[in-house]
Short mmCIF file of C-alpha atoms and ligand atoms in Angstrom, two decimals:
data_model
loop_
_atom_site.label_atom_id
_atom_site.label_comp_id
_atom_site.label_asym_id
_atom_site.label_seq_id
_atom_site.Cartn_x
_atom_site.Cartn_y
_atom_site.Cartn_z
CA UNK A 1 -5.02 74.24 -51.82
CA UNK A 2 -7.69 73.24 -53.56
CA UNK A 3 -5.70 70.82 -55.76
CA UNK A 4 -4.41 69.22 -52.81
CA UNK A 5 -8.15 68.61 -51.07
CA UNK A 6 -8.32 66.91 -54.64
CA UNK A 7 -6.35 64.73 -54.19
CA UNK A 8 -6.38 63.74 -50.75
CA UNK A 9 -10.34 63.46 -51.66
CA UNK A 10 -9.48 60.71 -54.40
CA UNK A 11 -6.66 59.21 -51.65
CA UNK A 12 -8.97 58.40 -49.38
CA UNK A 13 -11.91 56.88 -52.13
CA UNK A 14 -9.44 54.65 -53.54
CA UNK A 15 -7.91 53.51 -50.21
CA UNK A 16 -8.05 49.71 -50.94
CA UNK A 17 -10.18 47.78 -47.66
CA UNK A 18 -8.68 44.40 -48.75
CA UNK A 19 -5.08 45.42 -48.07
CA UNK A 20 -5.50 46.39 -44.05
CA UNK A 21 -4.53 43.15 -43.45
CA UNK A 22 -3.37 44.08 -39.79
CA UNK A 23 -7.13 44.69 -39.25
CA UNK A 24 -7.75 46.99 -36.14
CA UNK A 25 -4.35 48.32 -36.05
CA UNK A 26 -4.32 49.84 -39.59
CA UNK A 27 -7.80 51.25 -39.47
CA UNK A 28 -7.17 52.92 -36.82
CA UNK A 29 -3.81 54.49 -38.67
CA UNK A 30 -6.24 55.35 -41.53
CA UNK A 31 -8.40 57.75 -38.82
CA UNK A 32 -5.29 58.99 -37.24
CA UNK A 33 -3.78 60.43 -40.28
CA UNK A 34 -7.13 62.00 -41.70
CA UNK A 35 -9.65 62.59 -39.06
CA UNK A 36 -6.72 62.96 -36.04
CA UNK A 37 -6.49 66.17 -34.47
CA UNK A 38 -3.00 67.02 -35.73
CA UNK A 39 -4.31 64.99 -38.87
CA UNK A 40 -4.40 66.17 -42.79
CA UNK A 41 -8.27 67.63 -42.51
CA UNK A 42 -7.65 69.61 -39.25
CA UNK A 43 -4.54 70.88 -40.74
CA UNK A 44 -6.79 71.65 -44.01
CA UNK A 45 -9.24 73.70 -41.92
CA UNK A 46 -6.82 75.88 -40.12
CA UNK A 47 -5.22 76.56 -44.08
CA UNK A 48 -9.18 77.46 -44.76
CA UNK A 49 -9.20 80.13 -42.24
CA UNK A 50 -6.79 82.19 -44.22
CA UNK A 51 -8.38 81.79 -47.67
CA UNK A 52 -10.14 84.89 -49.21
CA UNK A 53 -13.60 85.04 -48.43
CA UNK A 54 -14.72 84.73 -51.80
CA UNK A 55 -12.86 80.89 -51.83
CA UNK A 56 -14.12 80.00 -48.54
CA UNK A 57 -17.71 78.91 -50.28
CA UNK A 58 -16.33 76.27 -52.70
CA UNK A 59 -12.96 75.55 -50.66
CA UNK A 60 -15.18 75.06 -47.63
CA UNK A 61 -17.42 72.74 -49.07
CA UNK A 62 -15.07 70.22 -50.82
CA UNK A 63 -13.49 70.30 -46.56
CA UNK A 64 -16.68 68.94 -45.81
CA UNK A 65 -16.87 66.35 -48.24
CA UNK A 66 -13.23 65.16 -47.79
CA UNK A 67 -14.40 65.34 -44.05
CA UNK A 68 -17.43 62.80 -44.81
CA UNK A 69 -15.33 60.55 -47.13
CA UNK A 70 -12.94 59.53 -44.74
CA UNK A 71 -15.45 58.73 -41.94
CA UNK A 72 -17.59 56.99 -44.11
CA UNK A 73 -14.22 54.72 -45.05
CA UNK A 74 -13.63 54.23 -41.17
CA UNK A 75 -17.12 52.79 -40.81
CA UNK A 76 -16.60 50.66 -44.22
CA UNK A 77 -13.00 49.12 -42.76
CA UNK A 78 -14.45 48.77 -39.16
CA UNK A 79 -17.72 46.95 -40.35
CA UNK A 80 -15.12 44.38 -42.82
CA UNK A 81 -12.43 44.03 -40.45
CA UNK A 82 -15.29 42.63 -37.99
CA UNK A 83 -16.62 40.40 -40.83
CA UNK A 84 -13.12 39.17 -41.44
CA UNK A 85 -13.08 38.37 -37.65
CA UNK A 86 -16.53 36.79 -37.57
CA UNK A 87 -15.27 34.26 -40.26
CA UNK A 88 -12.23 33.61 -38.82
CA UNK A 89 -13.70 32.62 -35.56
CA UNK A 90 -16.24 29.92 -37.21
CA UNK A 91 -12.78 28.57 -38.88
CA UNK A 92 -11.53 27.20 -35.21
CA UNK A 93 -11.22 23.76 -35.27
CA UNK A 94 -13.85 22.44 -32.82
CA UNK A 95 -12.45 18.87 -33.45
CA UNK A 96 -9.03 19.53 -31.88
CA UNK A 97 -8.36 17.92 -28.74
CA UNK A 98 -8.79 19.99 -25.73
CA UNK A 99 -5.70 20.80 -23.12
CA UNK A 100 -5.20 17.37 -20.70
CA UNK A 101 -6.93 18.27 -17.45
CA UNK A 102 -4.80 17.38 -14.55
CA UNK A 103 -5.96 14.36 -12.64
CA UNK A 104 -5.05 13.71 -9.54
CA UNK A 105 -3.95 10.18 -8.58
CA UNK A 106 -4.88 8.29 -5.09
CA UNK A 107 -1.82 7.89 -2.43
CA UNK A 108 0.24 4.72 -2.60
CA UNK A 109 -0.33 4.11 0.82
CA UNK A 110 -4.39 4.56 -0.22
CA UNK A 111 -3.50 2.12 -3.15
CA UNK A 112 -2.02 -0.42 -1.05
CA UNK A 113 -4.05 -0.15 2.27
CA UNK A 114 -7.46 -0.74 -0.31
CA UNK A 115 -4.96 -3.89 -1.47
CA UNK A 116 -5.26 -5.38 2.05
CA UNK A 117 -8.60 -4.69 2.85
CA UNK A 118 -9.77 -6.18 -0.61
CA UNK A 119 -7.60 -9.58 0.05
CA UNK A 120 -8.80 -10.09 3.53
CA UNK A 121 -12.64 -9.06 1.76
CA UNK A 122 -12.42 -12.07 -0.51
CA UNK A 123 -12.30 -14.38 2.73
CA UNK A 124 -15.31 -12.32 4.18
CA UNK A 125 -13.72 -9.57 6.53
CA UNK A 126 -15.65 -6.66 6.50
CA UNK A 127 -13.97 -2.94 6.93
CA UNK A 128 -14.43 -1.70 10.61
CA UNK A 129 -12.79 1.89 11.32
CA UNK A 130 -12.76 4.32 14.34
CA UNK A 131 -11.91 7.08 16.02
CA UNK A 132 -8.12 8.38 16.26
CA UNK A 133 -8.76 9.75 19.77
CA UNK A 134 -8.75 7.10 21.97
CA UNK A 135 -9.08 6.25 25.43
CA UNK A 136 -6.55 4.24 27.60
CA UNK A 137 -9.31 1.58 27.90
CA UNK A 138 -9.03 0.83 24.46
CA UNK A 139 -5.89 1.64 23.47
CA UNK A 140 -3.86 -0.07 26.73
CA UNK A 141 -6.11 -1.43 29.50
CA UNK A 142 -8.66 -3.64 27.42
CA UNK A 143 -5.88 -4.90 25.59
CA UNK A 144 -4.31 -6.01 28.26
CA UNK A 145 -0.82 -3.77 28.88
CA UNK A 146 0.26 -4.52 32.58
CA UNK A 147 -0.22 -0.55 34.39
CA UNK A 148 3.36 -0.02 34.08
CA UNK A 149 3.99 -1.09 30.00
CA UNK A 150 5.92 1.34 28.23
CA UNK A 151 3.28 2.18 25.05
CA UNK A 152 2.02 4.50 28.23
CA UNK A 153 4.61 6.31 28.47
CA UNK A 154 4.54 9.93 27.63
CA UNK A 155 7.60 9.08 25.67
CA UNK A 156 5.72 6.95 23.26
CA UNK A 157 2.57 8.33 22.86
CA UNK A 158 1.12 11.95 22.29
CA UNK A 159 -1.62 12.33 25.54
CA UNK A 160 -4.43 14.73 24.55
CA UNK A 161 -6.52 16.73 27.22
CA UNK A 162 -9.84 16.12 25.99
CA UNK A 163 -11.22 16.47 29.59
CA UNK A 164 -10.05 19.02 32.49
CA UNK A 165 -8.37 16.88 34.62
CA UNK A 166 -8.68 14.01 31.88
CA UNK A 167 -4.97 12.34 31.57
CA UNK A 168 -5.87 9.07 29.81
CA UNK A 169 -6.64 9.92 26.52
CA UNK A 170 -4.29 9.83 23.07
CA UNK A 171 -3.88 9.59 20.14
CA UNK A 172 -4.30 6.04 19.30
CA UNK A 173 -0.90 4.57 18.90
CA UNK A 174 -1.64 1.40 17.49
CA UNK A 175 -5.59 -0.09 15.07
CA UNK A 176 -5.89 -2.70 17.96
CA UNK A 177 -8.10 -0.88 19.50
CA UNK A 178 -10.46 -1.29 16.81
CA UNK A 179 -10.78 -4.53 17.85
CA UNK A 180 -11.75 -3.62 21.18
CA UNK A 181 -14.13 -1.18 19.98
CA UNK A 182 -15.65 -3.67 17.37
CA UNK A 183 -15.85 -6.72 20.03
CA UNK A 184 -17.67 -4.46 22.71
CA UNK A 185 -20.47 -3.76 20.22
CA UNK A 186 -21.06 -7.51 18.41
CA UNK A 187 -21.35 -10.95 18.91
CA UNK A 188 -18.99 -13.73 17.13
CA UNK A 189 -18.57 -14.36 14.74
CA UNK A 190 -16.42 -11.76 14.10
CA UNK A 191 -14.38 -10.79 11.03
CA UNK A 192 -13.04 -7.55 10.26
CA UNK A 193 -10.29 -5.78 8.94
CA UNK A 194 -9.49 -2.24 10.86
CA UNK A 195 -7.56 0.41 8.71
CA UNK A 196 -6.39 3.62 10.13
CA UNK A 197 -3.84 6.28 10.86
CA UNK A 198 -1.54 6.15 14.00
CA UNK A 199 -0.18 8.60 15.97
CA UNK A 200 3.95 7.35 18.30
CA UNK A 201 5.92 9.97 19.87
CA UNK A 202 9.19 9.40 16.91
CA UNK A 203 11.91 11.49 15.75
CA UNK A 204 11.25 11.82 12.05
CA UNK A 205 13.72 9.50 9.67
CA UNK A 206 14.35 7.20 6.56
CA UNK A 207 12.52 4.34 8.88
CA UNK A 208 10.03 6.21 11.16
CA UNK A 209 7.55 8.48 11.28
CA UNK A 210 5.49 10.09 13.92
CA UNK A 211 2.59 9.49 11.72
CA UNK A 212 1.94 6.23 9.83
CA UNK A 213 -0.94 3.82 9.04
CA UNK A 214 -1.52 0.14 10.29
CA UNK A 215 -4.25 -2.15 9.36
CA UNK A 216 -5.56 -4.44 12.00
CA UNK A 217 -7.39 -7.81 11.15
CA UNK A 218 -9.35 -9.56 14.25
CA UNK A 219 -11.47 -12.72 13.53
CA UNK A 220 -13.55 -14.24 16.59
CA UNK A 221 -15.55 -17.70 16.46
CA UNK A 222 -16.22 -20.95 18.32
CA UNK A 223 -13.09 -23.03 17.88
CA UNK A 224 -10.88 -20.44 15.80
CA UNK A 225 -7.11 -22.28 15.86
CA UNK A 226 -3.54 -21.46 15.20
CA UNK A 227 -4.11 -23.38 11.89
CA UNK A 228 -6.35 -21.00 10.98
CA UNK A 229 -4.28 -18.12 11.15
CA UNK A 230 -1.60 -19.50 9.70
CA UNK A 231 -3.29 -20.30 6.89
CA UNK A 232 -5.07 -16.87 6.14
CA UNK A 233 -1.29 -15.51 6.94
CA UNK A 234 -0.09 -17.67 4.02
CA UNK A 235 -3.47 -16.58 1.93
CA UNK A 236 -2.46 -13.08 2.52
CA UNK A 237 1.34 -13.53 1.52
CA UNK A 238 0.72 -14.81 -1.52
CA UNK A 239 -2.52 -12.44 -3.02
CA UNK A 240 0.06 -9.53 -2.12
CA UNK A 241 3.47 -10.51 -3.08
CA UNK A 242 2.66 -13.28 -5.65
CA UNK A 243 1.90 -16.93 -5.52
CA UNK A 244 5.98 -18.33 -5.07
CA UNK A 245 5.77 -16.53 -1.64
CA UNK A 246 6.84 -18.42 1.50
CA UNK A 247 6.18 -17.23 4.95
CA UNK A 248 7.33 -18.39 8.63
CA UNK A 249 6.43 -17.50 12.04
CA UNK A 250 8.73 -16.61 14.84
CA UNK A 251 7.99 -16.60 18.49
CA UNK A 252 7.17 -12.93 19.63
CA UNK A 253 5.04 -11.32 22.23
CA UNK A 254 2.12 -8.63 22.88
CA UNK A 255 0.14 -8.03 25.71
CA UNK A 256 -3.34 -9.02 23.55
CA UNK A 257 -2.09 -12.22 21.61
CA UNK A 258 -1.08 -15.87 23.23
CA UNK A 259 0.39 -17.07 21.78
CA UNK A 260 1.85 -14.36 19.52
CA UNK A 261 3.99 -14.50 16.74
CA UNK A 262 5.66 -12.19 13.94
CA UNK A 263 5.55 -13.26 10.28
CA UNK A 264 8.35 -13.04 8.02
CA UNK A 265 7.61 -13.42 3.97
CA UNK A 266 10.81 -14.46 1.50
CA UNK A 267 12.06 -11.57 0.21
CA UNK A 268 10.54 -10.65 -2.96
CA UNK A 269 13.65 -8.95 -4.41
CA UNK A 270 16.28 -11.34 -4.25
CA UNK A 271 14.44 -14.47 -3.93
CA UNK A 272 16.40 -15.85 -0.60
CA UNK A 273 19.48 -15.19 -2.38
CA UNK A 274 20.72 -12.12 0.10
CA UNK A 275 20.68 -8.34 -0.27
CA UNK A 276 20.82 -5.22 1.24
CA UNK A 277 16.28 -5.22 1.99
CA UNK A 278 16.50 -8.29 3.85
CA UNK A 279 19.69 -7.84 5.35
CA UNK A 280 21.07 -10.61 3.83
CA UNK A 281 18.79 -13.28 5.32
CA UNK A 282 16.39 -13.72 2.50
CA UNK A 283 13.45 -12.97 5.02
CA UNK A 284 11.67 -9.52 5.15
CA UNK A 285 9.72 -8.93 8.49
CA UNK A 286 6.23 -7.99 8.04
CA UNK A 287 3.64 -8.04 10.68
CA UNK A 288 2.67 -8.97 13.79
CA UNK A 289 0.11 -11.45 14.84
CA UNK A 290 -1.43 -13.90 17.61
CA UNK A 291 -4.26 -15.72 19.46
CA UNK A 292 -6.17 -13.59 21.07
CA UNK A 293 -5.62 -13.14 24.56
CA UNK A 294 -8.79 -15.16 26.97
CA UNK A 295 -8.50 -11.36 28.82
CA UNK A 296 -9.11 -9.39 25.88
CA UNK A 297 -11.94 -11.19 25.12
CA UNK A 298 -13.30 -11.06 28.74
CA UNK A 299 -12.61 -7.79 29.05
CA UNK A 300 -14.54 -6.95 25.60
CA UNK A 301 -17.79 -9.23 27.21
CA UNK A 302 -17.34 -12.82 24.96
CA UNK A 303 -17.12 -15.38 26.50
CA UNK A 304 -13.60 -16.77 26.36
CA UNK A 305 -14.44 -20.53 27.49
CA UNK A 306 -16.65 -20.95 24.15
CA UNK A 307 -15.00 -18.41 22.04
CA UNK A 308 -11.27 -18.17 20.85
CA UNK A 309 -9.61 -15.90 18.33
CA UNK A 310 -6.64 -14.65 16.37
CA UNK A 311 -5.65 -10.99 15.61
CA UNK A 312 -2.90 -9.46 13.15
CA UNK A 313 -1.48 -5.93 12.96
CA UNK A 314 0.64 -4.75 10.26
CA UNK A 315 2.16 -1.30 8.88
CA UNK A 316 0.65 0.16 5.53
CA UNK A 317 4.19 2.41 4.96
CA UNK A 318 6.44 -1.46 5.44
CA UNK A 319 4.27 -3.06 3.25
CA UNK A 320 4.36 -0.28 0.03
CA UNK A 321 7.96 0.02 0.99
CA UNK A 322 8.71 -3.48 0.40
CA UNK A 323 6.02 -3.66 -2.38
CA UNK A 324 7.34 -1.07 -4.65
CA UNK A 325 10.96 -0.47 -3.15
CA UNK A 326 10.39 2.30 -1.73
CA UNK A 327 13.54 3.51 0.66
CA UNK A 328 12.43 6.69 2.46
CA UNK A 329 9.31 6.79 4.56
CA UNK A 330 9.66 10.42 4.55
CA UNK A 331 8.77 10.82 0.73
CA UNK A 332 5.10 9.94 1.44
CA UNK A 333 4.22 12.72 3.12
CA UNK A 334 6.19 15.16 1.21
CA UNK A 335 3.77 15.35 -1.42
CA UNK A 336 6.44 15.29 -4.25
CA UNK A 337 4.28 15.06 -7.09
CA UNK A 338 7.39 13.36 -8.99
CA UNK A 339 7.18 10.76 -6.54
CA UNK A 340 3.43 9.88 -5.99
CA UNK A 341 2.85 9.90 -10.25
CA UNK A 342 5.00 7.25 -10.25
CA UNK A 343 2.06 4.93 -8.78
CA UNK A 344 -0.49 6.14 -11.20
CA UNK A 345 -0.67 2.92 -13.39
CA UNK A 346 -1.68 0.64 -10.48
CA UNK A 347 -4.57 2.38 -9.46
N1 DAH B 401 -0.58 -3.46 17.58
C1 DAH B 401 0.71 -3.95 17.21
C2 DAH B 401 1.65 -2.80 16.93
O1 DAH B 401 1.23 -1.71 16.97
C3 DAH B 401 0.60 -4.81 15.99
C4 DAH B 401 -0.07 -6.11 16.25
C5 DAH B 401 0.64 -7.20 16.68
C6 DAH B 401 -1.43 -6.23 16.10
C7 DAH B 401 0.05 -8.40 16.94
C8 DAH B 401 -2.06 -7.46 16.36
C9 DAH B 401 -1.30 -8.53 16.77
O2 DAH B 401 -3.37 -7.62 16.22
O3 DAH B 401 -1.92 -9.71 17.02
O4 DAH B 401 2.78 -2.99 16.65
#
């Protein structure tokens, strides 16, 4: 026995720190084995209780040092495994480029609607926005809808009962009552541009949506003509679908515009040549526009004798769909991120 406490005694002194390369793993082997309670010195100890008495002094004291040596090793591989960890750690590369945060990217129909409102700024419109909850006044009445039009019908819009016993208010199915809301509160001249979300009573699909954003332009001042909105319409055409852009008018009607007119642009895809966007005419419909109607203005307190006006409404979801060939109007709402990415380089 005492041989073998011999020679576990040199084991353990001559244990070699540098090769625990696993670090914490192998150290903890090391006290395992020796120091373990089914390890080599416990083992040892219970052999000791059987010696003769007159072995037990020396035996017993060579346990004790074997005991000692091997924690003593513990605290020697502990203290250079953390040194070897220490050093490792100041080797990190603090140059190395960190992970790519993810950045969000703004909504094409945010890209485009800040397109329009940044045209029609160059010519000195100034944003105007408003509530979504509107009132028939401002939505129908002001705007001159005849009682029985069919925008008031429960079919078309979504009523709200803000009020008990309140039935005329909704949300706002079309940004022309902006202008109403602006025209009440100033004096011409007036030039704004009215962006917004609208609310119409449609069965989802490819072409509609019960939700979708319009932006509204409305410019009052003393002798304001049809010229003049033809030529901001032709401005407008050509700063958002490039300078060989033609436009024409075609007779139309609205309750707040005489006379009123929609525009058509050339199509931008196949240059007047026919396809399937413009249905084979070479003309893509894009907005709606008009002078303003004398009873709008009365009914909005400027004087129509000394005042005239014109006033243009268009959809934000048309106008990225034609821009970027975009077929579903579902997709921007379905927050695909494989879909909105796409319009990350024309922020
Ligand atoms: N408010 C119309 C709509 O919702 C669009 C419109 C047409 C606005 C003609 C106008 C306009 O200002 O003059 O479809």
């Amino acid at each position: 026995m005492k041989s073998t406490i011999l020679d576990y005694i040199k084991e353990i002194q001559e244990s070699n720190i540098e090769q625990f390369k696993d670090r914490a793993a192998e150290v903890e082997q090391f006290r395992i084995k020796y120091l373990g309670k089914k390890g080599v010195i416990a083992s040892l100890f219970e052999q000791f209780k059987a010696l003769p008495n007159d072995q037990k002094k020396e035996v017993g004291q060579m346990l004790n040092q074997l005991k000692n040596a091997a924690q003593e090793r513990i605290e020697a591989f502990k203290a250079f495994v953390e040194q070897q960890e220490e050093a490792s750690a100041s080797q990190h590369d603090l140059t190395m480029p960190a992970d790519l945060a993810q950045l969000g990217s703004r909504h094409v129909l945010s890209v485009v609607m800040n397109e329009i409102c940044e045209i029609f700024a160059r010519i000195g419109f100034t944003v105007a926005e408003s509530v979504e909850i509107e009132d028939d006044w401002h939505l129908f009445s002001a705007l001159n809808f005849p009682p029985d039009h069919p925008a008031r019908d429960m079919q078309d819009t979504f009523f709200v009962e803000k009020e008990e016993g309140r039935q005329d208010v909704a949300l706002r199915t079309h940004t022309s009552s902006v202008q109403v809301r602006v025209m009440e509160h100033s004096k011409p001249p007036i030039r704004i541009i009215a962006p917004g979300r609208v609310f119409r009573n449609e069965a989802i699909s490819a072409r509609a949506h019960c939700i979708f954003h319009q932006v509204e332009a409305l410019y009052v001042d003393e002798k304001v003509s049809f010229a003049d909105l033809k030529q901001t319409l032709l401005y407008f055409a050509k700063e958002m679908f490039g300078e060989q852009t033609q436009i024409r008018l075609r007779p139309s009607y609205f309750p707040f515009t005489e006379p009123s007119a929609e525009m058509d642009i050339s199509c931008n895809i196949c240059h007047g040549e026919g396809c399937n966007i413009c249905k084979h005419t070479g003309w893509l419909e894009i907005l709606g526009c008009g002078m303003v109607d004398p009873n709008v203005l009365e009914a909005c307190g400027i004087d129509s004798k000394k005042y005239s006006g014109f006033a243009l409404g268009m959809g934000v979801e048309r106008m990225a769909m034609l821009k970027y060939q975009i077929r579903d109007l579902r997709l921007y709402f379905e927050n695909d991120l494989r879909f909105l990415r796409q319009f990350d380089n024309i922020i």
